[in-house]
PDB file of C-alpha atoms in Angstrom:
ATOM      1  CA  MET A   1      -5.359  17.424 -36.267  1.00 57.00           C
ATOM      2  CA  LYS A   2      -2.446  17.001 -38.650  1.00 69.00           C
ATOM      3  CA  ILE A   3      -1.874  19.141 -41.703  1.00 68.00           C
ATOM      4  CA  THR A   4      -0.478  17.623 -44.890  1.00 76.00           C
ATOM      5  CA  ARG A   5       2.441  19.101 -46.834  1.00 73.00           C
ATOM      6  CA  ARG A   6       0.086  19.864 -49.701  1.00 77.00           C
ATOM      7  CA  GLN A   7      -2.245  21.793 -47.381  1.00 74.00           C
ATOM      8  CA  LEU A   8       0.736  23.609 -45.886  1.00 66.00           C
ATOM      9  CA  ARG A   9       2.032  24.684 -49.306  1.00 67.00           C
ATOM     10  CA  ARG A  10      -1.438  25.931 -50.239  1.00 69.00           C
ATOM     11  CA  LEU A  11      -1.726  27.876 -46.971  1.00 64.00           C
ATOM     12  CA  ILE A  12       1.633  29.524 -47.529  1.00 60.00           C
ATOM     13  CA  ARG A  13       0.821  30.385 -51.138  1.00 60.00           C
ATOM     14  CA  GLU A  14      -2.622  31.788 -50.295  1.00 61.00           C
ATOM     15  CA  ASN A  15      -1.912  33.539 -47.002  1.00 59.00           C
ATOM     16  CA  PHE A  16       1.731  34.409 -46.649  1.00 57.00           C
ATOM     17  CA  ALA A  17       3.000  35.275 -50.124  1.00 63.00           C
ATOM     18  CA  GLY A  18       3.944  38.925 -49.980  1.00 76.00           C
ATOM     19  CA  SER A  19       3.415  39.244 -46.207  1.00 87.00           C
ATOM     20  CA  TYR A  20       6.049  41.032 -44.157  1.00 90.00           C
ATOM     21  CA  PHE A  21       6.704  42.048 -40.596  1.00 91.00           C
ATOM     22  CA  GLN A  22       8.972  44.845 -39.431  1.00 90.00           C
ATOM     23  CA  ASP A  23      11.181  45.339 -36.397  1.00 91.00           C
ATOM     24  CA  ASP A  24      11.664  48.497 -34.325  1.00 89.00           C
ATOM     25  CA  GLU A  25      14.668  49.433 -36.439  1.00 92.00           C
ATOM     26  CA  GLY A  26      12.638  49.458 -39.658  1.00 93.00           C
ATOM     27  CA  ARG A  27      14.014  46.190 -41.088  1.00 95.00           C
ATOM     28  CA  LYS A  28      11.459  44.197 -43.104  1.00 94.00           C
ATOM     29  CA  PHE A  29      11.278  40.413 -42.973  1.00 96.00           C
ATOM     30  CA  SER A  30       9.345  38.178 -45.354  1.00 94.00           C
ATOM     31  CA  VAL A  31       6.928  35.930 -43.445  1.00 93.00           C
ATOM     32  CA  GLU A  32       7.220  33.318 -46.179  1.00 90.00           C
ATOM     33  CA  GLN A  33      11.033  33.269 -46.018  1.00 94.00           C
ATOM     34  CA  VAL A  34      11.169  33.113 -42.214  1.00 97.00           C
ATOM     35  CA  VAL A  35       8.545  30.346 -42.076  1.00 95.00           C
ATOM     36  CA  ASN A  36      10.439  28.359 -44.717  1.00 94.00           C
ATOM     37  CA  PHE A  37      13.668  28.854 -42.734  1.00 97.00           C
ATOM     38  CA  ALA A  38      11.942  27.644 -39.552  1.00 98.00           C
ATOM     39  CA  LYS A  39      10.448  24.640 -41.355  1.00 95.00           C
ATOM     40  CA  LYS A  40      13.864  23.632 -42.716  1.00 97.00           C
ATOM     41  CA  ASN A  41      15.207  23.796 -39.157  1.00 97.00           C
ATOM     42  CA  GLN A  42      12.090  22.419 -37.532  1.00 96.00           C
ATOM     43  CA  GLU A  43      13.926  20.452 -34.851  1.00 97.00           C
ATOM     44  CA  ARG A  44      15.262  23.744 -33.511  1.00 98.00           C
ATOM     45  CA  TYR A  45      12.323  26.115 -33.983  1.00 98.00           C
ATOM     46  CA  PHE A  46       9.079  24.122 -33.907  1.00 98.00           C
ATOM     47  CA  ILE A  47       7.404  23.976 -30.504  1.00 98.00           C
ATOM     48  CA  PRO A  48       4.211  21.937 -30.325  1.00 98.00           C
ATOM     49  CA  GLN A  49       1.586  22.960 -27.799  1.00 98.00           C
ATOM     50  CA  PHE A  50       3.185  26.264 -26.794  1.00 98.00           C
ATOM     51  CA  PRO A  51       1.305  28.020 -23.933  1.00 98.00           C
ATOM     52  CA  LEU A  52      -0.774  30.871 -25.343  1.00 98.00           C
ATOM     53  CA  ASP A  53      -0.405  32.781 -22.063  1.00 98.00           C
ATOM     54  CA  PHE A  54       3.157  33.678 -23.098  1.00 98.00           C
ATOM     55  CA  ILE A  55       2.076  35.443 -26.298  1.00 98.00           C
ATOM     56  CA  LYS A  56      -1.568  36.457 -26.019  1.00 97.00           C
ATOM     57  CA  HIS A  57      -0.496  39.956 -24.942  1.00 97.00           C
ATOM     58  CA  ASP A  58      -0.094  40.537 -28.701  1.00 97.00           C
ATOM     59  CA  LEU A  59      -3.849  40.184 -29.221  1.00 97.00           C
ATOM     60  CA  LYS A  60      -4.040  43.940 -28.645  1.00 97.00           C
ATOM     61  CA  TYR A  61      -2.688  44.232 -32.221  1.00 95.00           C
ATOM     62  CA  TRP A  62      -5.489  42.138 -33.739  1.00 95.00           C
ATOM     63  CA  GLN A  63      -7.236  44.259 -36.375  1.00 93.00           C
ATOM     64  CA  GLY A  64     -10.722  42.868 -35.917  1.00 93.00           C
ATOM     65  CA  ASP A  65     -11.293  41.126 -39.263  1.00 93.00           C
ATOM     66  CA  GLU A  66     -13.811  38.581 -37.988  1.00 95.00           C
ATOM     67  CA  GLU A  67     -14.410  36.945 -41.354  1.00 94.00           C
ATOM     68  CA  ARG A  68     -10.708  36.309 -41.903  1.00 92.00           C
ATOM     69  CA  MET A  69     -10.294  35.150 -38.310  1.00 96.00           C
ATOM     70  CA  MET A  70     -13.056  32.572 -38.699  1.00 96.00           C
ATOM     71  CA  ARG A  71     -11.353  31.205 -41.838  1.00 93.00           C
ATOM     72  CA  ALA A  72      -8.015  30.972 -40.007  1.00 94.00           C
ATOM     73  CA  ASP A  73      -6.633  27.449 -39.719  1.00 94.00           C
ATOM     74  CA  VAL A  74      -5.229  26.966 -36.221  1.00 96.00           C
ATOM     75  CA  ARG A  75      -3.453  23.776 -37.316  1.00 94.00           C
ATOM     76  CA  TYR A  76      -0.802  25.968 -38.939  1.00 94.00           C
ATOM     77  CA  PRO A  77       1.867  27.132 -36.429  1.00 97.00           C
ATOM     78  CA  LEU A  78       2.158  30.770 -35.423  1.00 98.00           C
ATOM     79  CA  LEU A  79       5.411  32.557 -36.180  1.00 98.00           C
ATOM     80  CA  VAL A  80       6.831  33.970 -32.953  1.00 98.00           C
ATOM     81  CA  ILE A  81       9.999  36.055 -32.828  1.00 98.00           C
ATOM     82  CA  ALA A  82      12.119  36.207 -29.667  1.00 98.00           C
ATOM     83  CA  GLU A  83      14.162  39.339 -29.076  1.00 96.00           C
ATOM     84  CA  ASP A  84      15.797  40.500 -25.840  1.00 94.00           C
ATOM     85  CA  GLY A  85      13.661  38.125 -23.772  1.00 94.00           C
ATOM     86  CA  CYS A  86      10.406  39.327 -25.368  1.00 96.00           C
ATOM     87  CA  LEU A  87       8.124  37.234 -27.566  1.00 98.00           C
ATOM     88  CA  SER A  88       6.168  38.769 -30.438  1.00 97.00           C
ATOM     89  CA  VAL A  89       3.741  37.134 -32.836  1.00 98.00           C
ATOM     90  CA  ALA A  90       5.075  38.055 -36.276  1.00 96.00           C
ATOM     91  CA  ASP A  91       2.394  36.099 -38.099  1.00 95.00           C
ATOM     92  CA  GLY A  92      -0.807  34.451 -36.960  1.00 95.00           C
ATOM     93  CA  LEU A  93      -2.843  36.967 -34.984  1.00 96.00           C
ATOM     94  CA  ASN A  94      -6.078  35.768 -36.592  1.00 96.00           C
ATOM     95  CA  ARG A  95      -5.195  32.162 -35.746  1.00 97.00           C
ATOM     96  CA  MET A  96      -4.279  33.134 -32.193  1.00 98.00           C
ATOM     97  CA  TYR A  97      -7.458  35.195 -31.722  1.00 98.00           C
ATOM     98  CA  LYS A  98      -9.554  32.270 -32.942  1.00 98.00           C
ATOM     99  CA  ALA A  99      -7.647  29.810 -30.741  1.00 98.00           C
ATOM    100  CA  VAL A 100      -8.109  31.927 -27.606  1.00 98.00           C
ATOM    101  CA  ASN A 101     -11.533  33.500 -28.082  1.00 98.00           C
ATOM    102  CA  VAL A 102     -13.469  31.033 -30.232  1.00 98.00           C
ATOM    103  CA  LEU A 103     -11.924  27.628 -29.549  1.00 98.00           C
ATOM    104  CA  ASN A 104     -10.856  28.323 -25.935  1.00 98.00           C
ATOM    105  CA  MET A 105      -7.459  26.766 -26.575  1.00 98.00           C
ATOM    106  CA  THR A 106      -4.663  27.201 -24.051  1.00 98.00           C
ATOM    107  CA  HIS A 107      -1.816  25.908 -26.244  1.00 98.00           C
ATOM    108  CA  ILE A 108      -0.927  26.140 -29.940  1.00 98.00           C
ATOM    109  CA  ASP A 109       1.924  25.060 -32.207  1.00 98.00           C
ATOM    110  CA  VAL A 110       4.503  27.756 -32.952  1.00 98.00           C
ATOM    111  CA  TYR A 111       7.738  28.358 -34.772  1.00 98.00           C
ATOM    112  CA  LEU A 112       9.782  30.230 -32.174  1.00 98.00           C
ATOM    113  CA  VAL A 113      12.674  31.961 -33.929  1.00 98.00           C
ATOM    114  CA  PRO A 114      15.260  34.181 -32.228  1.00 98.00           C
ATOM    115  CA  LYS A 115      15.538  37.412 -34.203  1.00 97.00           C
ATOM    116  CA  GLU A 116      19.330  37.116 -34.399  1.00 97.00           C
ATOM    117  CA  ASP A 117      18.884  33.885 -36.385  1.00 98.00           C
ATOM    118  CA  ILE A 118      17.152  35.726 -39.241  1.00 97.00           C
ATOM    119  CA  LEU A 119      19.297  38.858 -39.419  1.00 94.00           C
TER     120      LEU A 119
END
């Protein structure tokens, strides 16, 4: 399934505006800004069909909002941050939960961004 630019803009506006993630040092990062950065540099950061086994350890942080999870659109890539050899899902836990536990997917599209690239 492909997602159109119009759908992508709507998803960002509705789901990511005002969303942040934080690192262990207390620095806040805007999900919207990092996703836009990754999209502009898609050839470097976009990885289609990334193995979920590498990141599903982060499902322990899923907050259990089943209604929101069921509305999640798995066509939109997860935002994964790489730091010191570790991968963390910065945005997309509901999409990942749905992909793994509802749709039985083994791979999903991601933006994989090294943390040093957004500092």
